[in-house]
Coordinates of C-alpha atoms and ligand atoms in Angstrom, one line a residue:
M27 CA 15.7 41.9 1.0
S28 CA 16.1 43.3 4.4
G29 CA 19.5 41.8 5.0
S30 CA 19.3 39.7 8.2
T31 CA 22.2 39.7 10.5
H32 CA 21.5 36.1 11.4
T33 CA 22.3 33.7 8.6
F34 CA 22.3 29.9 8.6
D35 CA 23.9 27.0 6.8
L36 CA 20.6 25.1 6.8
V37 CA 17.3 26.8 6.0
V38 CA 14.0 25.0 6.0
A39 CA 10.9 26.6 4.4
A40 CA 7.4 25.4 4.7
N41 CA 4.0 27.2 4.5
R42 CA 3.7 26.9 8.2
L43 CA 6.1 27.4 11.0
P44 CA 6.2 24.5 13.5
V45 CA 4.1 26.7 15.9
D46 CA 1.0 28.8 15.2
R47 CA 0.2 32.0 17.0
V48 CA -3.3 31.8 18.4
V49 CA -5.3 34.8 19.6
L50 CA -7.1 34.0 22.8
P51 CA -10.6 35.2 23.7
D52 CA -9.1 37.7 26.2
G53 CA -7.0 39.2 23.4
G54 CA -3.8 37.6 24.5
T55 CA -1.7 35.3 22.3
E56 CA -0.2 31.9 22.7
W57 CA 1.9 29.6 20.5
R58 CA 0.6 26.2 19.7
R59 CA 2.0 23.3 17.7
S60 CA 0.9 23.5 14.0
P61 CA -1.3 20.7 12.6
G62 CA -0.2 18.0 10.1
G63 CA 2.4 15.5 9.3
L64 CA 4.9 17.9 7.8
V65 CA 5.4 19.7 11.1
T66 CA 5.5 16.4 13.1
A67 CA 8.3 15.1 10.9
M68 CA 10.4 18.2 10.4
E69 CA 10.1 19.2 14.1
S70 CA 12.0 16.0 15.1
V71 CA 14.5 16.4 12.2
M72 CA 15.4 20.0 13.3
R73 CA 15.7 19.1 16.9
G74 CA 19.5 18.9 17.5
R75 CA 20.3 20.6 14.1
E76 CA 21.2 24.2 13.9
G77 CA 19.1 26.1 11.3
A78 CA 16.4 28.5 10.4
W79 CA 12.7 27.7 9.6
V80 CA 10.9 30.2 7.3
G81 CA 7.1 30.0 7.4
W82 CA 3.7 31.6 8.2
A83 CA 2.6 31.9 11.8
G84 CA -1.0 30.9 11.0
E85 CA -2.9 34.2 11.3
A86 CA -3.5 37.0 8.8
G87 CA -1.8 40.3 9.3
D88 CA 1.6 41.5 10.3
A89 CA 4.1 38.7 11.1
P90 CA 5.7 38.5 14.5
E91 CA 9.4 39.3 14.9
P92 CA 11.8 36.4 14.2
F93 CA 12.4 34.4 17.4
E94 CA 14.2 31.3 18.7
E95 CA 12.4 28.2 19.7
D96 CA 14.0 24.9 20.8
G97 CA 17.3 26.1 19.4
M98 CA 15.8 26.9 16.0
F99 CA 15.6 30.4 14.4
L100 CA 12.0 31.0 13.3
R101 CA 11.4 33.6 10.6
P102 CA 7.7 34.4 10.2
V103 CA 6.4 35.4 6.7
P104 CA 3.3 37.6 6.8
L105 CA 0.1 36.9 4.8
S106 CA -2.7 39.4 4.5
E107 CA -6.4 38.5 4.8
D108 CA -6.7 38.3 1.0
E109 CA -3.5 36.2 0.7
V110 CA -4.8 33.7 3.2
A111 CA -8.0 33.5 1.2
Y112 CA -6.4 33.4 -2.3
Y113 CA -3.0 31.8 -1.8
Y114 CA -3.6 29.4 1.1
E115 CA -7.3 28.5 1.2
G116 CA -7.6 29.2 -2.6
F117 CA -4.7 28.1 -4.8
A118 CA -3.0 25.8 -2.3
N119 CA -6.0 24.1 -0.8
D120 CA -8.8 24.4 -3.4
T121 CA -6.8 24.2 -6.6
L122 CA -3.6 22.2 -6.0
W123 CA -4.8 19.9 -3.1
P124 CA -7.7 18.4 -5.1
I125 CA -5.7 18.0 -8.3
Y126 CA -2.8 16.3 -6.3
H127 CA -5.3 14.0 -4.6
D128 CA -7.1 12.4 -7.5
V129 CA -9.8 15.1 -7.8
I130 CA -11.8 13.5 -5.0
V131 CA -13.6 16.9 -5.0
P132 CA -13.4 19.2 -8.0
A133 CA -10.6 21.7 -8.2
T134 CA -11.4 25.4 -8.5
F135 CA -9.3 27.6 -10.9
H136 CA -9.1 31.4 -10.4
R137 CA -6.5 33.6 -12.0
L138 CA -6.6 35.9 -9.0
W139 CA -5.6 32.9 -6.8
W140 CA -2.6 32.1 -9.0
T141 CA -1.4 35.8 -8.8
A142 CA -1.5 35.6 -5.0
Y143 CA 0.4 32.2 -5.1
E144 CA 3.2 33.8 -7.2
K145 CA 3.4 36.8 -5.0
V146 CA 3.5 34.8 -1.7
N147 CA 6.0 32.4 -3.2
R148 CA 8.3 35.3 -4.0
R149 CA 7.9 36.6 -0.4
F150 CA 9.0 33.2 0.9
A151 CA 12.0 33.1 -1.5
E152 CA 13.1 36.6 -0.3
A153 CA 12.8 35.6 3.3
I154 CA 14.9 32.4 2.6
C155 CA 17.6 34.4 0.9
D156 CA 17.6 36.8 3.8
V157 CA 18.6 34.1 6.3
A158 CA 20.6 31.7 4.1
A159 CA 24.4 31.9 4.6
E160 CA 26.8 31.8 1.6
G161 CA 26.6 28.3 0.1
A162 CA 23.7 27.2 2.5
T163 CA 21.5 24.2 2.0
V164 CA 17.9 25.3 1.5
W165 CA 15.2 22.7 2.0
V166 CA 11.8 23.8 0.6
H167 CA 8.6 21.8 1.5
D168 CA 5.4 20.9 -0.1
Y169 CA 2.9 22.0 -2.7
Q170 CA 2.4 25.5 -1.3
L171 CA 5.9 26.5 -2.4
Q172 CA 6.5 25.1 -5.8
L173 CA 7.7 28.3 -7.4
V174 CA 10.2 29.0 -4.6
P175 CA 13.1 26.8 -5.9
A176 CA 13.5 28.7 -9.1
M177 CA 13.0 32.1 -7.4
V178 CA 15.7 31.4 -4.8
R179 CA 18.1 30.1 -7.5
E180 CA 17.6 33.3 -9.5
M181 CA 18.5 35.4 -6.5
R182 CA 21.1 33.1 -4.9
P183 CA 23.0 30.9 -7.3
D184 CA 25.4 30.0 -4.5
V185 CA 22.9 27.9 -2.4
R186 CA 21.9 24.2 -2.8
I187 CA 18.2 23.8 -3.1
G188 CA 16.1 20.7 -2.3
W189 CA 12.3 20.3 -2.4
F190 CA 10.2 17.6 -0.8
N191 CA 6.6 16.9 -1.7
H192 CA 4.7 15.6 1.3
I193 CA 1.6 14.8 -0.7
P194 CA 1.2 12.7 -3.9
F195 CA 2.3 14.2 -7.3
P196 CA -0.5 13.6 -9.7
P197 CA -0.6 11.6 -12.9
V198 CA 0.1 13.9 -15.9
E199 CA -3.6 13.5 -17.1
L200 CA -4.7 15.4 -13.9
F201 CA -1.7 17.7 -13.6
A202 CA -2.3 18.9 -17.2
Q203 CA -5.6 20.4 -16.1
L204 CA -3.7 23.2 -14.3
P205 CA -3.5 26.3 -16.5
W206 CA -0.2 27.1 -14.8
R207 CA 1.3 23.7 -15.2
R208 CA 4.4 24.8 -17.1
R209 CA 5.2 27.5 -14.5
L210 CA 4.9 25.0 -11.6
V211 CA 7.3 22.5 -13.3
E212 CA 9.7 25.3 -14.1
G213 CA 9.5 26.5 -10.5
L214 CA 10.5 23.1 -9.2
L215 CA 13.3 22.7 -11.8
G216 CA 15.1 25.5 -10.0
A217 CA 16.0 22.9 -7.3
D218 CA 19.0 20.5 -7.4
F219 CA 17.1 17.6 -6.0
L220 CA 13.3 16.9 -5.8
G221 CA 12.1 14.3 -3.2
F222 CA 8.8 12.4 -3.4
Q223 CA 6.9 9.9 -1.2
R224 CA 6.6 7.1 -3.8
V225 CA 8.4 6.0 -6.9
A226 CA 5.1 6.6 -8.8
D227 CA 5.1 10.3 -7.7
A228 CA 8.6 10.8 -9.0
H229 CA 7.7 9.1 -12.2
N230 CA 4.6 11.3 -12.6
F231 CA 6.7 14.4 -12.2
L232 CA 9.3 13.2 -14.8
R233 CA 6.5 12.3 -17.1
A234 CA 5.1 15.9 -16.8
C235 CA 8.5 17.2 -17.7
R236 CA 8.6 15.1 -20.8
Q237 CA 5.1 15.4 -22.0
L238 CA 4.2 18.9 -21.0
L239 CA 7.5 20.7 -21.4
G240 CA 9.2 18.4 -23.9
L241 CA 12.3 18.0 -21.7
S242 CA 14.5 15.0 -21.9
T243 CA 14.6 12.6 -18.9
K244 CA 16.9 9.7 -18.2
G245 CA 16.4 7.4 -15.3
E246 CA 15.7 9.7 -12.3
T247 CA 17.0 12.9 -14.0
V248 CA 15.6 15.6 -16.2
T249 CA 17.7 18.0 -18.2
S250 CA 16.6 21.5 -19.1
T251 CA 18.3 24.2 -21.1
L252 CA 18.7 27.6 -19.5
E253 CA 18.4 30.9 -21.3
D254 CA 22.2 31.2 -21.6
G255 CA 22.3 27.9 -23.4
Q256 CA 23.8 25.9 -20.4
T257 CA 22.0 22.8 -19.3
R258 CA 20.8 21.9 -15.8
V259 CA 20.2 18.4 -14.6
V260 CA 17.7 17.9 -11.8
R261 CA 17.2 14.6 -10.0
A262 CA 13.7 13.5 -8.9
S263 CA 13.5 10.5 -6.6
A264 CA 11.4 8.7 -4.0
I265 CA 12.5 9.1 -0.3
P266 CA 9.4 8.1 1.8
I267 CA 9.0 10.1 5.0
S268 CA 8.8 8.5 8.4
V269 CA 8.3 9.1 12.2
D270 CA 10.6 9.4 15.2
F271 CA 10.4 5.7 16.1
T272 CA 12.7 5.9 19.2
G273 CA 10.9 9.0 20.6
L274 CA 7.5 7.5 20.1
E275 CA 8.4 4.2 21.6
E276 CA 10.0 5.9 24.6
L277 CA 6.9 8.0 25.0
S278 CA 4.5 5.1 24.8
R279 CA 6.6 3.1 27.4
R280 CA 6.2 5.8 30.0
P281 CA 4.2 4.5 33.0
E282 CA 1.9 7.5 32.9
V283 CA 1.1 6.9 29.2
I284 CA 0.4 3.2 29.8
Q285 CA -1.8 4.2 32.8
R286 CA -3.7 6.8 30.6
A287 CA -4.3 4.1 28.0
K288 CA -5.9 1.9 30.7
E289 CA -8.1 4.9 31.8
I290 CA -9.2 5.5 28.2
R291 CA -10.3 1.8 27.9
E292 CA -12.1 2.0 31.3
S293 CA -13.9 5.2 30.4
L294 CA -15.1 3.5 27.2
G295 CA -16.5 0.6 29.4
N296 CA -13.6 -1.8 28.8
P297 CA -14.8 -3.0 25.5
E298 CA -13.5 -6.1 23.7
T299 CA -12.5 -4.1 20.8
I300 CA -11.7 -0.4 20.4
F301 CA -11.5 0.8 16.8
L302 CA -9.7 4.1 16.4
G303 CA -9.5 6.7 13.5
V304 CA -7.2 9.7 13.8
D305 CA -7.3 12.2 10.9
R306 CA -7.4 15.8 10.0
L307 CA -11.0 16.4 9.0
D308 CA -10.1 16.1 5.3
Y309 CA -12.0 14.5 2.4
T310 CA -8.9 12.7 1.4
K311 CA -8.9 10.6 4.6
G312 CA -11.9 8.5 3.7
I313 CA -13.7 9.2 7.0
R314 CA -17.2 9.0 5.3
H315 CA -16.4 5.6 3.8
R316 CA -15.1 4.4 7.1
L317 CA -18.3 5.5 8.9
K318 CA -20.5 4.0 6.2
A319 CA -18.7 0.6 6.6
Y320 CA -18.9 0.8 10.4
A321 CA -22.6 1.8 10.3
E322 CA -23.3 -1.2 8.1
L323 CA -21.4 -3.5 10.5
L324 CA -23.6 -2.2 13.3
E325 CA -26.7 -2.8 11.2
D326 CA -25.6 -6.3 10.3
G327 CA -25.0 -7.0 14.1
E328 CA -21.4 -7.8 13.4
V329 CA -20.3 -5.2 15.9
S330 CA -22.3 -3.6 18.7
P331 CA -21.6 -1.4 21.7
P332 CA -20.5 -1.9 24.5
E333 CA -18.5 -4.8 23.2
Q334 CA -17.1 -2.8 20.3
V335 CA -16.7 0.9 20.2
F336 CA -15.3 3.2 17.5
M337 CA -13.4 6.4 18.5
Q338 CA -12.9 8.9 15.7
V339 CA -10.5 11.8 16.4
A340 CA -11.1 14.4 13.7
T341 CA -8.7 17.3 13.9
P342 CA -10.2 20.7 12.8
S343 CA -8.7 21.7 9.4
R344 CA -9.1 24.4 6.7
E345 CA -12.5 25.2 8.1
R346 CA -13.2 28.2 5.7
V347 CA -12.9 26.0 2.6
D348 CA -16.3 24.9 1.4
A349 CA -15.4 21.2 0.8
Y350 CA -14.1 21.0 4.4
R351 CA -17.1 22.7 5.9
E352 CA -19.4 20.3 4.0
L353 CA -17.4 17.3 5.1
R354 CA -17.6 18.3 8.7
E355 CA -21.4 18.7 8.5
E356 CA -21.8 15.4 6.9
V357 CA -19.5 13.5 9.3
E358 CA -21.2 15.0 12.3
K359 CA -24.7 14.3 11.0
E360 CA -23.7 10.7 10.3
V361 CA -22.1 10.2 13.7
G362 CA -25.4 11.6 15.3
R363 CA -27.5 9.3 13.2
V364 CA -25.4 6.2 14.0
N365 CA -25.4 7.0 17.7
G366 CA -29.1 7.7 17.7
E367 CA -29.8 4.4 16.1
Y368 CA -27.2 2.0 17.7
G369 CA -26.0 3.8 20.9
D370 CA -27.6 3.5 24.3
I371 CA -27.5 5.5 27.6
G372 CA -23.8 5.6 28.6
S373 CA -22.9 3.5 25.6
A374 CA -22.2 5.4 22.3
A375 CA -21.4 3.4 19.2
V376 CA -19.1 6.1 17.9
H377 CA -17.1 8.5 20.1
Y378 CA -16.4 11.6 18.0
L379 CA -13.7 14.0 19.1
H380 CA -13.1 17.3 17.2
H381 CA -10.0 18.4 19.1
S382 CA -6.2 18.6 19.0
Y383 CA -4.3 16.6 21.7
P384 CA -0.8 16.6 23.1
R385 CA 1.6 13.9 22.0
D386 CA 1.3 11.8 25.1
E387 CA -2.5 11.7 24.9
M388 CA -2.2 10.6 21.2
A389 CA 0.3 7.8 22.3
A390 CA -2.1 6.7 25.0
M391 CA -5.0 6.5 22.4
F392 CA -2.8 4.4 20.1
L393 CA -1.9 2.1 23.0
A394 CA -5.6 1.8 23.9
A395 CA -6.8 1.0 20.4
D396 CA -7.1 -2.7 19.3
V397 CA -7.6 -1.8 15.6
L398 CA -6.5 1.5 13.9
L399 CA -8.5 2.3 10.8
V400 CA -6.5 4.3 8.2
T401 CA -8.7 4.4 5.1
P402 CA -7.7 7.4 3.0
L403 CA -8.9 7.6 -0.6
R404 CA -5.4 9.1 -1.4
D405 CA -2.6 10.1 1.0
G406 CA 1.0 11.0 0.4
M407 CA 2.2 8.9 3.3
N408 CA -0.1 8.9 6.4
L409 CA 2.2 9.2 9.4
V410 CA -0.6 8.2 11.8
A411 CA -0.2 4.6 10.5
K412 CA 3.5 4.6 11.3
E413 CA 3.0 6.4 14.7
Y414 CA 0.6 3.6 15.7
V415 CA 3.1 1.0 14.8
A416 CA 5.9 2.8 16.7
C417 CA 3.8 3.2 19.8
R418 CA 2.9 -0.6 20.0
H419 CA 5.9 -1.6 22.0
D420 CA 3.7 -4.3 23.5
G421 CA 3.5 -6.0 20.0
A422 CA -0.3 -5.9 20.1
G423 CA -2.8 -4.0 17.9
A424 CA -3.8 -4.3 14.3
L425 CA -3.6 -1.9 11.4
V426 CA -6.3 -1.6 8.7
L427 CA -4.6 0.4 5.9
S428 CA -5.8 1.7 2.6
E429 CA -3.8 0.7 -0.5
F430 CA -4.0 4.4 -1.5
T431 CA -1.6 5.6 1.2
G432 CA 2.1 6.0 0.8
A433 CA 2.5 4.0 4.1
W434 CA 1.0 0.9 2.4
H435 CA 4.0 0.6 0.2
E436 CA 6.1 0.0 3.3
L437 CA 3.6 -1.8 5.6
H438 CA 2.4 -4.8 3.6
Q439 CA 1.7 -6.7 6.8
A440 CA -1.2 -4.4 7.6
Y441 CA -4.7 -5.5 6.8
V442 CA -5.0 -3.9 3.4
C443 CA -8.3 -2.4 2.2
N444 CA -9.7 -0.5 -0.8
P445 CA -11.9 2.1 1.0
H446 CA -14.1 2.5 -2.1
D447 CA -15.2 -1.1 -1.8
I448 CA -17.5 -0.9 1.3
A449 CA -18.2 -4.6 1.3
G450 CA -14.4 -5.3 1.2
L451 CA -13.7 -2.7 3.8
K452 CA -16.3 -4.3 6.2
Q453 CA -14.7 -7.7 5.6
T454 CA -11.2 -6.3 6.3
I455 CA -12.4 -4.6 9.5
L456 CA -13.8 -7.9 10.7
T457 CA -10.8 -9.9 9.7
A458 CA -8.5 -7.5 11.7
M459 CA -10.9 -7.7 14.7
R460 CA -11.1 -11.5 14.7
A461 CA -7.5 -12.4 13.7
P462 CA -5.8 -14.7 16.1
E463 CA -3.5 -13.0 18.6
A464 CA -0.4 -14.7 17.2
E465 CA -1.1 -13.5 13.6
R466 CA -1.7 -9.9 14.8
R467 CA 1.6 -10.0 16.7
R468 CA 3.5 -11.4 13.8
R469 CA 2.2 -8.7 11.5
M470 CA 2.9 -6.0 14.1
K471 CA 6.5 -7.2 14.6
A472 CA 7.3 -7.0 11.0
M473 CA 5.8 -3.5 10.6
R474 CA 7.7 -2.3 13.7
R475 CA 11.0 -3.6 12.3
R476 CA 10.3 -1.7 9.0
V477 CA 9.5 1.6 10.8
A478 CA 12.4 1.3 13.2
D479 CA 14.9 0.7 10.4
H480 CA 13.4 3.6 8.3
D481 CA 12.7 6.3 10.8
V482 CA 12.5 10.1 10.2
Q483 CA 16.2 10.7 11.0
R484 CA 17.2 8.2 8.2
W485 CA 14.7 9.9 5.9
A486 CA 16.3 13.4 6.6
S487 CA 19.8 12.1 6.2
R488 CA 19.0 10.4 2.9
F489 CA 17.4 13.5 1.6
L490 CA 20.2 15.8 2.6
E491 CA 22.8 13.4 1.3
A492 CA 20.9 13.1 -2.0
L493 CA 20.8 16.9 -2.2
E494 CA 24.5 17.2 -1.4
Q495 CA 25.4 14.8 -4.2
A496 CA 22.8 15.8 -6.7
P497 CA 22.7 15.5 -9.6
A498 CA 26.0 13.7 -10.1
K499 CA 25.3 10.5 -8.2
P500 CA 22.3 8.2 -8.1
T501 CA 20.5 8.6 -4.8
R502 CA 20.4 4.9 -4.3
T503 CA 23.3 2.8 -3.1
P504 CA 23.4 -0.6 -4.8
R505 CA 21.8 -2.1 -1.6
E506 CA 19.0 0.5 -1.7
Q507 CA 18.4 -0.2 -5.4
R508 CA 18.1 -3.9 -4.6
E509 CA 15.7 -2.9 -1.7
D510 CA 13.7 -0.8 -4.2
E511 CA 13.4 -3.7 -6.6
A512 CA 12.4 -6.1 -3.8
Q513 CA 9.9 -3.5 -2.6
A514 CA 8.4 -3.2 -6.1
A515 CA 8.1 -7.0 -6.3
A516 CA 6.5 -7.1 -2.8
D517 CA 4.1 -4.4 -3.8
D518 CA 3.0 -6.4 -6.8
K519 CA 2.6 -9.5 -4.8
A520 CA 0.7 -7.8 -2.0
E521 CA -1.5 -6.1 -4.6
Q522 CA -2.2 -9.4 -6.3
R523 CA -3.0 -11.1 -3.0
H524 CA -5.3 -8.2 -2.0
H525 CA -7.1 -8.4 -5.3
A526 CA -7.4 -12.1 -5.1
E527 CA -8.8 -11.9 -1.5
H528 CA -11.3 -9.3 -2.6
A529 CA -12.5 -11.2 -5.7
G530 CA -14.5 -13.3 -3.2
V531 CA -16.4 -10.2 -2.1
N532 CA -17.1 -8.6 -5.4
G533 CA -16.7 -11.3 -7.9
Ligands
LIG606 P1 -1.7 14.9 7.4 O1 -0.3 15.4 7.3 O2 -2.4 14.9 6.1 O3 -2.5 15.6 8.5 P2 -0.5 12.5 8.6 O4 -1.2 11.3 9.1 O5 0.7 12.3 7.8 O6 -1.6 13.4 7.9 O7 0.0 13.4 9.9 C1 -0.9 13.8 10.8 C2 -0.1 14.2 12.1 O8 -1.0 15.0 12.9 C3 0.3 13.1 12.9 O9 1.6 13.3 13.5 C4 -0.7 12.9 14.0 O10 -0.3 12.3 15.2 C5 -1.1 14.4 14.2 N1 -2.5 14.5 14.6 C6 -3.6 14.1 14.0 N2 -4.7 14.4 14.7 C7 -4.3 15.0 15.8 C8 -5.0 15.5 16.9 N3 -6.3 15.5 17.0 N4 -4.2 16.1 17.9 C9 -2.9 16.1 17.8 N5 -2.2 15.6 16.8 C10 -2.9 15.1 15.8
LIG607 C1 -0.5 18.1 5.2 C2 0.3 19.0 4.2 C3 1.0 20.1 5.0 C4 0.1 20.9 5.8 C5 -0.8 19.9 6.7 C6 -1.8 20.7 7.6 O1 0.3 17.5 6.0 O2 1.2 18.2 3.6 O3 1.7 21.0 4.1 O4 0.7 21.8 6.6 O5 -1.4 19.0 5.9 O6 -2.6 21.5 6.7 P1 -2.7 23.0 6.9 O7 -3.5 23.5 5.7 O8 -3.5 23.2 8.2 O9 -1.3 23.6 7.0

């Protein structure tokens, strides 16, 4: 440990810092906002709180010196070229990511990658201990850092440690494939409190503790016996993440954003319906399924440009991992084919944009879109769905939402789809497009109420309170327990309704 002079009562650790250092073609460098939902959420949580953020600056080699940004102390952790390849692209994104997302693509196992994962997790743990004040709260994030809780606990028994998983936690049948499964669970059990997106994710974790490590669980808690014979109790519970509702609503009400939304509509030829997709270019997002359904709707003559257009924003992601490279090639080939077949001069069927945009431009796109298509095959939450809802201060717009997202468990008034069922997906897209205005508004109003009541600040407060009290008290107040039960009942009902509706399509 280097012994930092700056120490903090709150330390956040995530694989990425909120900003990436990018080397420009002229050799200069600039800082850009990092991609993904984790950074979006935690950036707004940390605004207005004092604390340190430990993470990687996004490029291989020496780490920049620690620095301050927006009142936050950023502590970069270096990764070598090999570590980027083995720990980040390898173990995190080619071993864990597929296993934690239903093995949509096969997972790759390499012992060398695991060794790098352990080594980098230790480096993060050391950096955390370096900036954590006596008795600090340490909040570790996501699948890249699952060994960190136990490593920090070993070095700093004085701190309180929480971990939140932004992605799903897999069923034990899939998790069991990992040769390092025991080590991962033991790593997590170094925390005082573990947060998950869905109740099912917390249950999957508790089941892994029981079935793979033989630990005893009771309700939301798991008990393990330490080497000195003492027992530790860890709580695992669902606290779904959210968005900065007030900030997004304020942004989307700005006259310049409303004006920009109009310009976007005009530049697309003022169509009757704009469909929008916004995703990192990731195989979990169901972009291929969405394009297939849309191409068939074009073929069937149910939609056609210029009356209907589809705008797909596909953010560059993990471009050196094979599965991502292949996905990009396939998506771009399919967009080319569809436009060649169904587009015309000045009138594309699909507008494909492979860029990152500033927040105000994203808000303008959400305002311009009549139907947002969110069709992941598996997604921890999907903040884009909630952002769309938060931006629709006009009460208009329709959300098509996959039942395999965390967001669906809160947004039952969306037009729900199973993206694997192409016929059903087509039907849902048409239903959302043709729904009477009053119905769309009723649905949007209910979803907006939900997101406004459960915004990102409430998520963070609930997490930090649960961590503060863990493991002594249940994380749910009696009111929240009743809400959970009502939610579970509503999930069941919505699922039954969805299956009944789809029985008509597939028998
Ligand atoms: P994931 O974390 O898997 O990428 P989420 O939907 O939870 O998925 O979060 C994605 C975040 O990235 C959202 O805040 C979204 O607004 C943002 N985002 C997605 N695409 C872009 C883009 N092209 N430019 C800027 N921000 C983007
Ligand atoms: C998801 C993960 C984050 C990750 C983000 C972007 O949101 O939960 O941990 O940071 O995707 O992916 P990347 O690999 O570019 O960091």
